[in-house]
Coordinates of C-alpha atoms in Angstrom, one line a residue:
M1007 CA 0.0 0.0 0.0
I1008 CA 1.3 3.4 -0.9
M1009 CA -0.2 6.2 1.2
S1010 CA -1.1 9.5 -0.5
K1011 CA -0.3 12.8 1.1
Y1012 CA -4.0 13.3 1.6
S1013 CA -4.5 10.2 3.8
R1014 CA -1.3 10.8 5.7
K1015 CA -2.3 14.3 6.9
Y1016 CA -5.0 12.8 9.1
L1017 CA -2.6 10.6 11.1
N1018 CA -0.5 11.7 14.1
N1019 CA 3.2 11.1 14.2
H1020 CA 3.0 7.9 16.3
Q1021 CA 0.4 6.4 14.0
V1022 CA 2.5 7.2 10.9
K1023 CA 5.6 5.5 12.5
V1024 CA 3.6 2.4 13.4
L1025 CA 2.1 2.2 9.9
L1026 CA 5.4 2.7 8.2
S1027 CA 6.9 0.0 10.3
I1028 CA 4.2 -2.4 9.3
L1029 CA 4.6 -1.6 5.6
L1030 CA 8.4 -2.1 5.8
L1031 CA 7.9 -5.5 7.4
I1032 CA 5.4 -6.5 4.7
A1033 CA 7.8 -5.3 2.0
Y1034 CA 10.7 -7.2 3.6
S1035 CA 8.7 -10.4 3.8
L1036 CA 7.6 -10.1 0.2
T1037 CA 11.3 -9.5 -0.9
L1038 CA 12.3 -12.8 0.9
N1039 CA 9.8 -14.7 -1.1
A1040 CA 10.2 -12.8 -4.4
T1041 CA 11.7 -14.2 -7.6
V1042 CA 13.6 -12.3 -10.3
R1043 CA 12.8 -13.6 -13.8
Y1044 CA 14.0 -12.7 -17.2
V1045 CA 12.6 -12.2 -20.8
S1046 CA 14.6 -12.1 -24.0
K1047 CA 13.9 -12.4 -27.7
T1048 CA 16.4 -15.3 -27.7
G1049 CA 14.6 -17.1 -24.8
S1050 CA 12.4 -20.1 -24.7
S1051 CA 9.0 -21.2 -23.5
T1052 CA 10.4 -23.5 -20.7
P1053 CA 10.0 -22.1 -17.1
P1054 CA 11.2 -21.0 -14.6
Y1055 CA 13.0 -18.1 -16.5
I1056 CA 15.3 -17.3 -13.5
T1057 CA 18.5 -16.5 -15.5
W1058 CA 19.2 -14.7 -18.8
E1059 CA 20.3 -18.1 -20.2
T1060 CA 16.9 -19.6 -19.4
A1061 CA 14.9 -16.4 -20.1
A1062 CA 11.3 -16.5 -21.5
D1063 CA 10.7 -15.5 -25.1
S1064 CA 7.4 -13.8 -24.1
I1065 CA 6.6 -11.3 -21.4
Q1066 CA 3.1 -12.7 -20.8
E1067 CA 4.4 -16.3 -20.6
C1068 CA 6.8 -15.1 -17.9
I1069 CA 4.0 -13.3 -16.0
N1070 CA 1.9 -16.4 -16.1
I1071 CA 4.2 -18.2 -13.6
C1072 CA 4.9 -15.2 -11.4
V1073 CA 3.4 -14.4 -7.9
F1074 CA 3.0 -11.2 -5.9
G1075 CA 6.4 -9.5 -5.3
D1076 CA 8.2 -11.0 -8.4
T1077 CA 10.3 -8.8 -10.7
I1078 CA 10.7 -9.4 -14.5
Y1079 CA 13.6 -7.9 -16.4
V1080 CA 13.0 -7.6 -20.2
A1081 CA 15.9 -7.5 -22.7
N1082 CA 16.1 -5.4 -25.9
G1083 CA 13.7 -6.3 -28.7
V1084 CA 10.2 -5.8 -30.1
Y1085 CA 7.6 -7.8 -28.2
H1086 CA 4.3 -8.0 -30.2
E1087 CA 2.1 -8.7 -27.2
Q1088 CA -0.9 -7.5 -25.1
V1089 CA 0.4 -7.8 -21.5
V1090 CA -1.8 -8.4 -18.5
M1091 CA 0.1 -8.1 -15.2
I1092 CA -0.6 -9.5 -11.8
D1093 CA -0.8 -7.7 -8.5
G1094 CA 2.5 -6.7 -6.9
L1095 CA 4.6 -7.3 -10.1
S1096 CA 7.6 -5.2 -11.2
L1097 CA 8.1 -5.1 -14.9
V1098 CA 11.4 -3.5 -15.9
G1099 CA 12.5 -2.9 -19.5
S1100 CA 16.0 -2.3 -20.7
G1101 CA 15.2 1.2 -22.0
T1102 CA 12.8 3.2 -24.2
D1103 CA 15.2 3.2 -27.2
S1104 CA 15.2 -0.5 -27.8
C1105 CA 12.8 -2.4 -25.5
I1106 CA 9.4 -2.1 -27.3
V1107 CA 6.0 -3.5 -26.4
D1108 CA 4.0 -3.2 -29.6
S1109 CA 0.3 -4.3 -29.7
R1110 CA -0.6 -2.7 -33.0
V1111 CA -1.0 -6.1 -34.8
F1112 CA -4.1 -6.7 -32.6
S1113 CA -7.5 -5.4 -33.1
P1114 CA -7.6 -1.7 -32.1
M1115 CA -11.1 -2.0 -30.5
G1116 CA -10.5 -1.8 -26.7
N1117 CA -6.8 -2.5 -27.2
R1118 CA -4.7 -2.3 -24.0
T1119 CA -1.1 -2.8 -24.5
I1120 CA -0.4 -3.3 -20.8
T1121 CA -3.1 -3.8 -18.1
M1122 CA -1.7 -2.8 -14.7
P1123 CA -3.4 -4.1 -11.5
D1124 CA -2.5 -3.2 -7.9
S1125 CA 0.9 -2.4 -6.4
C1126 CA 2.9 -2.7 -9.7
L1127 CA 5.9 -1.1 -11.2
I1128 CA 6.3 -0.5 -15.0
K1129 CA 9.6 1.0 -16.1
G1130 CA 11.8 1.3 -19.1
F1131 CA 9.6 0.5 -22.1
Y1132 CA 8.6 2.0 -25.4
I1133 CA 4.9 1.3 -25.7
R1134 CA 3.1 1.4 -29.0
T1135 CA -0.6 0.6 -29.1
S1136 CA -2.7 1.4 -32.2
N1137 CA -2.6 2.9 -35.7
D1138 CA -5.9 4.6 -35.0
F1139 CA -5.9 7.5 -32.5
D1140 CA -9.5 6.7 -31.7
Y1141 CA -8.7 3.4 -30.0
G1142 CA -6.2 1.9 -27.6
Y1143 CA -4.5 2.5 -24.3
G1144 CA -0.8 2.2 -23.6
I1145 CA -1.1 1.3 -19.9
Y1146 CA -4.6 0.8 -18.4
T1147 CA -4.6 0.7 -14.6
T1148 CA -7.1 -1.4 -12.6
G1149 CA -5.4 -1.2 -9.2
Q1150 CA -5.1 1.3 -6.5
N1151 CA -1.3 1.8 -6.1
G1152 CA 1.8 1.6 -8.1
L1153 CA 4.4 3.5 -10.2
I1154 CA 4.7 4.1 -13.9
T1155 CA 8.1 5.7 -14.7
E1156 CA 10.7 6.3 -17.5
N1157 CA 8.5 4.9 -20.3
K1158 CA 7.8 6.2 -23.8
F1159 CA 4.4 6.1 -25.4
S1160 CA 3.1 6.7 -29.0
T1161 CA 0.2 6.0 -31.3
A1162 CA -2.7 5.5 -28.9
N1163 CA -6.0 7.0 -27.9
S1164 CA -4.5 7.5 -24.4
G1165 CA -0.9 6.8 -23.3
V1166 CA -1.9 6.0 -19.7
V1167 CA -5.4 5.6 -18.2
L1168 CA -5.5 6.1 -14.4
W1169 CA -8.8 4.7 -13.2
A1170 CA -9.8 4.9 -9.6
S1171 CA -6.2 4.8 -8.4
N1172 CA -3.4 6.5 -6.4
I1173 CA -0.8 5.5 -8.9
Q1174 CA 2.2 7.8 -9.5
V1175 CA 3.0 8.6 -13.2
Y1176 CA 6.5 10.0 -13.1
N1177 CA 9.1 11.0 -15.7
N1178 CA 7.5 9.5 -18.8
Y1179 CA 7.5 10.7 -22.4
F1180 CA 4.4 10.8 -24.7
F1181 CA 4.2 11.8 -28.3
N1182 CA 1.8 11.3 -31.2
V1183 CA -1.0 10.2 -28.9
R1184 CA -4.6 11.6 -28.8
A1185 CA -4.4 12.0 -25.0
G1186 CA -1.3 11.7 -23.0
I1187 CA -2.6 10.8 -19.5
Y1188 CA -6.3 10.2 -18.6
V1189 CA -7.0 10.7 -14.9
S1190 CA -10.5 9.4 -13.8
N1191 CA -11.7 9.1 -10.2
S1192 CA -8.1 9.2 -9.1
N1193 CA -5.9 10.7 -6.5
S1194 CA -2.8 10.0 -8.6
I1195 CA 0.3 12.1 -8.8
V1196 CA 1.3 13.0 -12.4
R1197 CA 4.7 14.5 -12.3
K1198 CA 7.6 15.5 -14.5
N1199 CA 6.3 13.9 -17.7
E1200 CA 7.0 15.2 -21.2
I1201 CA 3.8 15.2 -23.4
F1202 CA 3.8 16.3 -27.0
I1203 CA 0.4 16.1 -28.8
L1204 CA 1.3 16.3 -32.5
T1205 CA -1.9 14.9 -34.1
N1206 CA -4.7 16.9 -35.7
T1207 CA -7.3 14.7 -34.2
G1208 CA -10.2 16.4 -32.5
G1209 CA -10.8 16.0 -28.7
V1210 CA -7.1 16.1 -27.9
S1211 CA -5.9 16.8 -24.3
C1212 CA -2.4 16.2 -23.1
I1213 CA -3.7 15.6 -19.6
Y1214 CA -7.4 14.9 -19.1
I1215 CA -9.0 14.9 -15.6
T1216 CA -12.5 13.9 -14.7
A1217 CA -14.4 12.2 -11.8
F1218 CA -17.8 11.2 -10.5
D1219 CA -17.6 13.7 -7.7
D1220 CA -15.3 16.5 -6.2
S1221 CA -13.6 14.4 -3.5
Y1222 CA -10.8 13.3 -5.8
Q1223 CA -7.7 15.4 -5.6
P1224 CA -5.1 14.4 -8.2
I1225 CA -1.8 16.4 -8.3
I1226 CA -0.6 17.5 -11.7
D1227 CA 2.9 18.8 -11.1
S1228 CA 6.0 19.9 -13.1
N1229 CA 5.0 18.4 -16.5
Y1230 CA 6.3 19.7 -19.8
I1231 CA 3.5 20.0 -22.3
V1232 CA 3.5 21.0 -26.0
S1233 CA 0.5 20.8 -28.2
I1234 CA -0.6 21.9 -31.7
L1235 CA -4.3 21.1 -31.1
G1236 CA -6.6 20.7 -28.2
N1237 CA -6.2 21.3 -24.5
G1238 CA -2.9 21.2 -22.6
I1239 CA -4.6 20.3 -19.4
R1240 CA -8.4 19.7 -19.3
K1241 CA -10.4 19.2 -16.2
S1242 CA -13.9 18.0 -17.0
I1243 CA -16.8 17.3 -14.6
G1244 CA -15.8 16.5 -11.0
A1245 CA -12.4 16.3 -9.3
S1246 CA -10.6 19.0 -7.3
P1247 CA -7.0 18.9 -8.7
I1248 CA -3.9 20.9 -7.7
I1249 CA -2.2 21.9 -10.9
K1250 CA 1.2 23.4 -10.3
N1251 CA 4.6 24.1 -11.8
N1252 CA 3.7 22.9 -15.3
F1253 CA 5.0 24.3 -18.6
I1254 CA 2.4 24.4 -21.4
Q1255 CA 3.2 25.6 -24.9
F1256 CA 0.9 25.9 -27.9
V1257 CA 2.4 26.0 -31.3
Q1258 CA -0.6 26.5 -33.6
Y1259 CA -4.4 26.2 -33.9
G1260 CA -6.9 27.5 -31.4
S1261 CA -7.9 26.0 -28.1
Q1262 CA -7.4 26.3 -24.3
A1263 CA -4.0 25.7 -22.8
M1264 CA -5.8 24.9 -19.6
Y1265 CA -9.6 24.2 -19.5
L1266 CA -11.3 23.9 -16.1
S1267 CA -15.0 22.9 -15.9
T1268 CA -17.7 22.2 -13.3
S1269 CA -16.5 21.3 -9.8
V1270 CA -16.3 22.7 -6.3
S1271 CA -12.7 23.7 -6.5
S1272 CA -9.4 23.7 -8.4
K1273 CA -6.0 25.1 -7.5
V1274 CA -3.7 26.4 -10.2
Y1275 CA -0.3 27.6 -9.0
N1276 CA 2.9 28.6 -10.6
N1277 CA 2.3 27.4 -14.2
L1278 CA 4.1 28.9 -17.2
I1279 CA 1.8 29.0 -20.2
L1280 CA 3.0 30.2 -23.6
I1281 CA -0.2 30.3 -25.5
G1282 CA 1.0 31.1 -29.0
T1283 CA -2.2 31.0 -31.1
A1284 CA -4.3 29.1 -28.5
Q1285 CA -7.7 30.6 -27.9
T1286 CA -7.2 31.0 -24.1
G1287 CA -4.4 30.5 -21.6
I1288 CA -6.6 29.5 -18.7
Y1289 CA -10.4 29.1 -19.2
N1290 CA -12.7 28.4 -16.3
Y1291 CA -16.3 27.4 -16.6
N1292 CA -18.3 26.9 -13.4
V1293 CA -15.5 25.9 -11.0
L1294 CA -17.0 27.4 -7.9
N1295 CA -13.8 28.0 -5.9
L1296 CA -11.0 28.4 -8.3
E1297 CA -7.6 29.7 -7.1
V1298 CA -5.3 30.9 -9.8
M1299 CA -2.1 32.2 -8.3
N1300 CA 1.5 33.0 -9.4
N1301 CA 1.0 31.8 -13.0
Y1302 CA 2.8 33.4 -16.0
I1303 CA 0.7 33.6 -19.2
M1304 CA 2.4 35.0 -22.3
G1305 CA 1.0 35.4 -25.8
G1306 CA 2.9 35.4 -29.0
E1307 CA 4.5 38.2 -31.0
N1308 CA 1.1 38.9 -32.8
N1309 CA -0.8 39.0 -29.5
S1310 CA -2.7 35.8 -28.7
P1311 CA -6.4 36.1 -28.2
L1312 CA -7.1 35.8 -24.5
G1313 CA -4.8 35.2 -21.5
M1314 CA -7.5 34.1 -18.9
Y1315 CA -11.2 33.9 -18.9
V1316 CA -13.1 33.2 -15.6
W1317 CA -16.6 32.8 -14.2
S1318 CA -17.0 34.1 -10.6
P1319 CA -16.4 33.4 -7.9
N1320 CA -12.6 33.0 -8.2
A1321 CA -9.4 34.2 -6.6
I1322 CA -7.0 35.4 -9.3
K1323 CA -3.9 36.7 -7.6
N1324 CA -0.2 37.3 -8.2
N1325 CA -0.3 36.4 -11.9
V1326 CA 1.4 37.9 -14.9
V1327 CA -0.5 38.1 -18.2
S1328 CA 1.3 39.7 -21.2
N1329 CA 1.2 40.0 -25.0
T1330 CA -2.5 39.1 -25.5
L1331 CA -5.4 40.8 -27.1
Q1332 CA -7.3 40.6 -23.8
G1333 CA -5.5 39.9 -20.6
I1334 CA -8.2 38.8 -18.2
G1335 CA -11.9 38.4 -19.1
A1336 CA -14.8 37.7 -16.7
G1337 CA -18.2 36.2 -17.3
G1338 CA -19.6 37.6 -14.1
T1339 CA -18.5 39.8 -11.2
Q1340 CA -20.2 38.4 -8.2
N1341 CA -17.6 37.4 -5.6
L1342 CA -14.9 37.8 -8.2
I1343 CA -11.5 38.5 -6.7
V1344 CA -8.8 39.7 -9.1
Q1345 CA -6.0 41.3 -7.2
Y1346 CA -2.2 41.9 -7.3
N1347 CA -1.8 40.8 -10.9
N1348 CA 0.5 42.4 -13.5
L1349 CA -1.2 42.9 -16.9
W1350 CA 1.5 44.0 -19.3
N1351 CA 1.6 44.8 -23.0
N1352 CA -1.9 43.5 -23.7
N1353 CA -4.1 45.3 -26.3
T1354 CA -6.8 45.3 -23.5
N1355 CA -5.9 44.4 -20.0
V1356 CA -9.4 43.4 -18.6
V1357 CA -12.8 42.8 -20.1
G1358 CA -16.1 42.4 -18.2
F1359 CA -15.1 43.9 -14.9
T1360 CA -13.3 46.8 -13.4
P1361 CA -9.9 45.9 -11.7
D1362 CA -9.0 47.4 -8.4
T1363 CA -5.8 49.4 -7.7
T1364 CA -3.8 46.4 -6.5
N1365 CA -3.4 45.3 -10.1
I1366 CA -0.5 46.9 -12.0
S1367 CA 0.8 47.2 -15.5
V1368 CA 4.6 47.4 -15.6
N1369 CA 7.5 45.7 -17.4
P1370 CA 8.0 42.5 -15.4
M1371 CA 11.8 42.6 -16.0
I1372 CA 12.1 38.8 -16.6
V1373 CA 15.7 37.5 -17.0
N1374 CA 14.8 36.2 -20.5
D1375 CA 11.3 35.9 -22.1
D1376 CA 12.6 36.2 -25.6
T1377 CA 12.1 32.9 -27.3
T1378 CA 14.8 33.7 -29.9
Q1379 CA 17.6 34.4 -27.4
G1380 CA 18.6 31.2 -25.6
D1381 CA 16.9 29.4 -22.8
L1382 CA 13.7 31.1 -21.4
D1383 CA 14.2 32.3 -17.8
F1384 CA 11.2 33.8 -16.0
H1385 CA 13.0 34.7 -12.7
L1386 CA 12.7 38.3 -11.8
Q1387 CA 15.6 40.7 -12.2
K1388 CA 16.9 42.6 -9.1
Y1389 CA 15.0 45.8 -9.7
S1390 CA 11.7 44.3 -11.0
R1391 CA 8.6 46.0 -9.6
L1392 CA 7.0 42.6 -9.1
I1393 CA 9.3 41.8 -6.2
D1394 CA 7.2 41.8 -2.9
A1395 CA 4.3 43.3 -4.8
G1396 CA 1.9 40.3 -4.5
D1397 CA -0.9 39.7 -2.0
P1398 CA 0.6 40.6 1.5
N1399 CA -1.2 37.6 3.0
I1400 CA 0.6 35.2 0.7
L1401 CA 4.3 34.5 1.5
D1402 CA 7.2 33.4 -0.6
K1403 CA 9.2 30.4 0.5
D1404 CA 11.7 32.7 2.2
G1405 CA 8.9 34.1 4.4
S1406 CA 8.8 37.5 2.7
R1407 CA 5.7 39.0 1.0
S1408 CA 4.9 37.1 -2.2
D1409 CA 6.4 38.2 -5.5
I1410 CA 4.0 38.6 -8.5
G1411 CA 5.0 36.0 -11.1
L1412 CA 6.1 32.5 -11.7
Y1413 CA 8.3 31.8 -8.7
G1414 CA 6.4 33.6 -6.0
G1415 CA 4.2 32.2 -3.3
P1416 CA 4.5 28.9 -1.3
Y1417 CA 4.8 26.8 -4.4
G1418 CA 7.6 29.0 -5.9
E1419 CA 11.2 29.1 -5.0
S1420 CA 13.8 31.3 -3.3
Y1421 CA 16.5 32.6 -5.6
V1422 CA 19.0 35.5 -6.0
Y1423 CA 17.8 38.4 -8.1
V1424 CA 20.4 39.2 -10.8
D1425 CA 21.1 42.7 -12.0
L1426 CA 21.1 42.7 -15.8
P1427 CA 21.7 45.6 -18.3
P1428 CA 18.7 47.1 -19.9
R1429 CA 17.3 45.6 -23.1
T1430 CA 18.9 46.8 -26.4
P1431 CA 17.1 49.9 -27.7
V1432 CA 15.0 49.1 -30.7
N1433 CA 13.5 50.9 -33.8
L1434 CA 16.2 53.6 -34.1
T1435 CA 15.1 55.6 -37.2
A1436 CA 16.6 58.7 -39.0
N1437 CA 14.7 61.4 -40.9
I1438 CA 16.2 64.4 -42.6
D1439 CA 14.9 67.9 -43.1
S1440 CA 17.4 70.3 -44.6
N1441 CA 20.6 69.9 -42.6
I1442 CA 18.8 68.4 -39.5
V1443 CA 18.7 64.6 -38.8
T1444 CA 15.8 63.7 -36.5
L1445 CA 16.6 60.4 -34.6
K1446 CA 13.8 58.6 -32.8
W1447 CA 13.6 55.2 -31.0
N1448 CA 11.3 53.2 -28.7
K1449 CA 11.4 53.9 -25.0
N1450 CA 12.9 51.3 -22.6
T1451 CA 10.5 50.3 -19.8
E1452 CA 12.8 48.8 -17.1
A1453 CA 12.1 50.0 -13.6
D1454 CA 15.8 50.9 -13.1
F1455 CA 16.3 52.5 -16.6
S1456 CA 18.3 55.8 -16.4
Y1457 CA 19.4 57.2 -19.8
Y1458 CA 20.6 56.6 -23.3
N1459 CA 24.0 57.1 -24.9
L1460 CA 23.9 58.1 -28.6
F1461 CA 27.0 57.6 -30.8
Y1462 CA 27.8 58.6 -34.3
D1463 CA 30.6 58.2 -36.9
T1464 CA 31.1 58.9 -40.6
T1465 CA 32.2 55.3 -41.2
K1466 CA 29.7 52.4 -41.6
N1467 CA 29.8 49.6 -39.0
F1468 CA 31.8 51.6 -36.5
Q1469 CA 32.7 50.5 -33.0
I1470 CA 31.2 52.6 -30.2
D1471 CA 33.5 54.4 -27.7
S1472 CA 33.6 57.6 -25.7
T1473 CA 35.1 59.6 -28.6
K1474 CA 32.0 59.0 -30.6
L1475 CA 29.5 59.9 -27.9
V1476 CA 27.2 62.7 -29.1
S1477 CA 24.5 62.7 -26.3
S1478 CA 23.5 61.2 -23.0
Q1479 CA 19.8 61.7 -22.4
S1480 CA 16.6 60.2 -21.2
D1481 CA 14.5 61.4 -24.2
T1482 CA 13.7 59.2 -27.1
F1483 CA 14.5 61.7 -29.8
Y1484 CA 17.5 63.8 -30.8
Y1485 CA 18.2 66.5 -33.4
F1486 CA 21.6 66.2 -35.1
V1487 CA 22.9 69.2 -37.1
I1488 CA 24.9 68.0 -40.1
L1489 CA 28.3 69.8 -40.3
P1490 CA 29.6 71.1 -43.6
E1491 CA 31.6 68.8 -45.9
T1492 CA 30.1 65.7 -44.3
D1493 CA 29.3 62.9 -46.8
S1494 CA 27.8 60.2 -44.4
L1495 CA 26.6 59.8 -40.9
Y1496 CA 25.9 56.6 -38.9
F1497 CA 24.3 56.3 -35.5
K1498 CA 24.0 53.7 -32.7
L1499 CA 22.3 53.8 -29.3
T1500 CA 22.8 52.1 -25.9
A1501 CA 20.6 52.1 -22.8
I1502 CA 22.1 52.5 -19.2
D1503 CA 20.4 51.7 -15.9
N1504 CA 20.8 53.3 -12.5
Q1505 CA 23.6 51.0 -11.6
G1506 CA 25.6 51.9 -14.7
N1507 CA 24.9 48.7 -16.6
E1508 CA 25.0 49.4 -20.4
S1509 CA 23.0 47.4 -23.0
N1510 CA 24.3 46.1 -26.3
P1511 CA 24.3 48.8 -29.1
S1512 CA 21.2 49.1 -31.3
E1513 CA 21.0 48.4 -35.0
E1514 CA 23.0 51.0 -36.9
V1515 CA 21.2 53.6 -39.0
G1516 CA 22.7 56.1 -41.3
V1517 CA 22.2 58.9 -43.8
V1518 CA 24.3 59.7 -46.8
V1519 CA 24.6 62.6 -49.2
T1520 CA 23.3 61.9 -52.7
S1521 CA 24.7 63.1 -56.0
V1522 CA 21.5 64.9 -56.9
E1523 CA 22.0 68.5 -55.7
D1524 CA 23.8 67.2 -52.6
E1525 CA 20.6 66.0 -51.0
W1526 CA 20.7 63.9 -47.8
K1527 CA 18.8 60.6 -47.7
P1528 CA 18.6 57.8 -45.2
V1529 CA 20.6 54.7 -45.9
N1530 CA 18.2 52.2 -47.4
N1531 CA 19.7 49.1 -49.0
Y1532 CA 18.9 45.5 -49.4
I1533 CA 20.5 43.6 -46.5
L1534 CA 20.3 40.0 -45.2
Y1535 CA 21.5 40.1 -41.6
Q1536 CA 23.2 37.3 -39.7
N1537 CA 20.7 35.3 -37.6
Y1538 CA 20.6 36.0 -33.9
P1539 CA 21.4 34.1 -31.7
N1540 CA 23.9 32.0 -33.5
P1541 CA 24.5 29.2 -32.6
F1542 CA 20.9 28.6 -31.6
N1543 CA 18.6 26.0 -30.1
P1544 CA 15.8 25.7 -31.0
S1545 CA 14.9 29.0 -32.5
T1546 CA 16.6 32.1 -34.0
K1547 CA 15.6 35.3 -35.7
I1548 CA 16.6 36.3 -39.2
G1549 CA 16.5 40.0 -40.1
Y1550 CA 16.5 41.6 -43.5
K1551 CA 16.0 45.1 -45.0
L1552 CA 14.3 46.0 -48.2
K1553 CA 15.2 49.2 -50.1
D1554 CA 11.9 49.2 -52.1
R1555 CA 8.7 47.3 -52.3
G1556 CA 9.1 43.8 -53.7
Y1557 CA 8.3 40.1 -53.7
V1558 CA 10.3 38.4 -51.0
K1559 CA 11.2 34.7 -50.7
L1560 CA 13.2 33.5 -47.7
Y1561 CA 14.2 29.8 -47.6
V1562 CA 16.1 27.5 -45.2
Y1563 CA 18.1 24.6 -46.5
D1564 CA 20.2 21.9 -44.9
I1565 CA 23.9 21.5 -45.8
K1566 CA 22.9 19.0 -48.6
G1567 CA 20.7 21.6 -50.3
E1568 CA 17.4 20.0 -49.2
Q1569 CA 14.7 22.6 -48.5
I1570 CA 13.7 22.7 -44.8
S1571 CA 11.4 25.7 -44.5
V1572 CA 9.9 28.6 -46.4
L1573 CA 9.8 31.5 -44.0
V1574 CA 8.6 34.3 -46.3
N1575 CA 6.8 34.1 -49.6
E1576 CA 4.9 37.4 -50.2
V1577 CA 5.0 41.0 -51.3
Q1578 CA 6.4 43.3 -48.7
E1579 CA 6.9 47.1 -48.4
A1580 CA 10.3 48.7 -48.0
G1581 CA 11.7 48.5 -44.4
Y1582 CA 13.2 46.2 -41.8
Y1583 CA 11.8 42.8 -41.1
E1584 CA 12.5 39.9 -38.7
V1585 CA 11.2 36.4 -39.0
L1586 CA 11.5 33.5 -36.5
F1587 CA 13.0 30.2 -37.5
D1588 CA 12.2 27.3 -35.1
A1589 CA 14.1 24.1 -35.7
S1590 CA 11.2 22.2 -34.0
I1591 CA 8.6 23.2 -36.5
S1592 CA 8.5 22.4 -40.2
H1593 CA 7.4 24.7 -43.0
S1594 CA 3.9 23.2 -42.8
G1595 CA 3.7 24.0 -39.0
E1596 CA 4.1 20.4 -37.9
V1597 CA 5.9 20.0 -34.6
R1598 CA 9.0 18.0 -35.0
N1599 CA 9.7 17.2 -31.3
L1600 CA 11.4 19.6 -28.9
P1601 CA 13.6 17.4 -26.6
A1602 CA 17.1 17.5 -27.9
G1603 CA 18.4 14.2 -29.3
R1604 CA 15.0 12.6 -29.9
Q1605 CA 13.5 14.0 -33.1
G1606 CA 13.6 17.3 -35.0
L1607 CA 16.4 18.9 -36.9
A1608 CA 19.8 17.5 -36.1
S1609 CA 22.7 19.7 -34.9
G1610 CA 24.7 21.2 -37.7
V1611 CA 25.1 23.9 -40.3
Y1612 CA 22.0 25.2 -42.1
I1613 CA 21.7 27.8 -44.9
Y1614 CA 19.2 30.6 -45.3
Q1615 CA 18.7 32.5 -48.6
I1616 CA 16.7 35.5 -49.7
F1617 CA 15.4 36.4 -53.1
V1618 CA 13.8 39.7 -53.9
K1619 CA 12.0 40.7 -57.1
G1620 CA 11.1 44.3 -57.8
E1621 CA 8.8 45.9 -60.3
N1622 CA 8.0 43.9 -63.5
N1623 CA 9.2 40.7 -61.7
I1624 CA 12.9 41.6 -62.1
P1625 CA 15.3 40.2 -59.5
V1626 CA 16.9 43.0 -57.5
F1627 CA 18.6 41.2 -54.6
S1628 CA 19.7 37.8 -53.4
D1629 CA 22.0 36.7 -50.6
I1630 CA 22.9 33.6 -48.6
K1631 CA 24.2 33.0 -45.1
K1632 CA 25.0 30.1 -42.7
M1633 CA 23.7 29.4 -39.2
L1634 CA 24.5 26.7 -36.7
L1635 CA 22.0 24.6 -34.7
V1636 CA 23.6 23.2 -31.5
K1637 CA 21.7 20.8 -29.2

């Protein structure tokens, strides 16, 4: 018997010690009587299968002579079987790369690759179930307790079905399944699994939770979820789950990253949700007591539709919602509590209610929320205004007032706030009127921002230093007077914070004198820039500049010349553009598979090439550059 944390909390310390002692004695007595058996593709059908030399050639044949407490080790190979375990059995494969249980040759109707009863362990298998996503289960549980860990699942209606159980599902990998883990009438713990839903089949959920009533309290903790269709986590009727510390990313199509429906309560803490083109980050319908605290919901570059939508009553506190069309929407205001949230860079912060003054809208100052620049890191920087800005009745792990954001609150973590330079200034532009150059740029929004340094030179691609400093100022514009006998001018900009940290320089802009009556004009050529970052994993940005309006094609090839992706294929106006290349997504939008070393583009050199056609379909520019993917 494996006790859940929910049953244990009702016992005093003496009772816990006595019960643990009994369990240890039972486990010890079972070990004394247990037998270790073996299965191999080169084995035989003659029992007792107690050495590798006398191994069984079938998993099920070996199980048929086992008793409670036995362990079966399975060697590499493909086992075309449907396996029905017995209570108390440990089934251990040699690894997900080469130990495969494949039941696809059997009828898909009601197909269960492995049926798992009570007090079992399943570890180290690659489980393949059905060629039809409407049928089949990888592991179907019929017992109360057990552990499913370090397995890989593909091609099934559900990878794991947890039915009326307290089973732990830990550190497994799911891909190309209609549903990763189905949790029904269960107090199970689902933790640290990687789930990638890559099919276009309707009704998809990476983790699906349901129950006959609200007494069940499964824990969904620290899972890594990527989906192109359907729900990341869906809670249907019944159950009162705790959903915490999960990462959910949507790549394309519209749906809810987290959908919560019809129960007495649900608790949603410290989840990171990158909603991409999902319809909603967190959607609640008729959960009467919903707590949504210290989550970070971020939309895509083009502003995803809706960060969070709730029906009252709910407690929505200490969250960050950014880069969406609508930050938080409400279907009713009775007993609705929306406090101490940061709503940043949304087209509309709230819809359907009036927020109180505890909610703020400031740059969160995350260490790195740019998906094109290395690993994401949603820890707060040292001078972020979200530090100690959450609900004063909620404490961080260090006992201080809760931070707003992903790592605040009791389910967060204590860490050292780093002091980083400001972000690089963007959108530096130059316009000319007579002998005056007007320079403008976007304003930095960091809480500790202080001023800008503006540099200039008469040479293109110059290196900044103090001899080229023309102004130090907090304004976002500057008027530069052109001196006589000057032929060209080039400008760069940096941002400095209160501690003296200086950003990287901005993109260089310039103006040159033309041959027509010595007129000045902004520099405007066709340019294909080096991708950034480079090397990259898994994504990078490719920039280019167009002198005039034209038809643009931007391709990515592998080193053999095979086309990988078409990034741009359209008419564009003159100006500067950036496009994202993600090595985990094909040109058709299909997810390749994000974990390094499993699937997706391999490490190596890739080539990107631009073609531009001007008026009358005449080619006017082409260029090619290399970039390096490193996993």
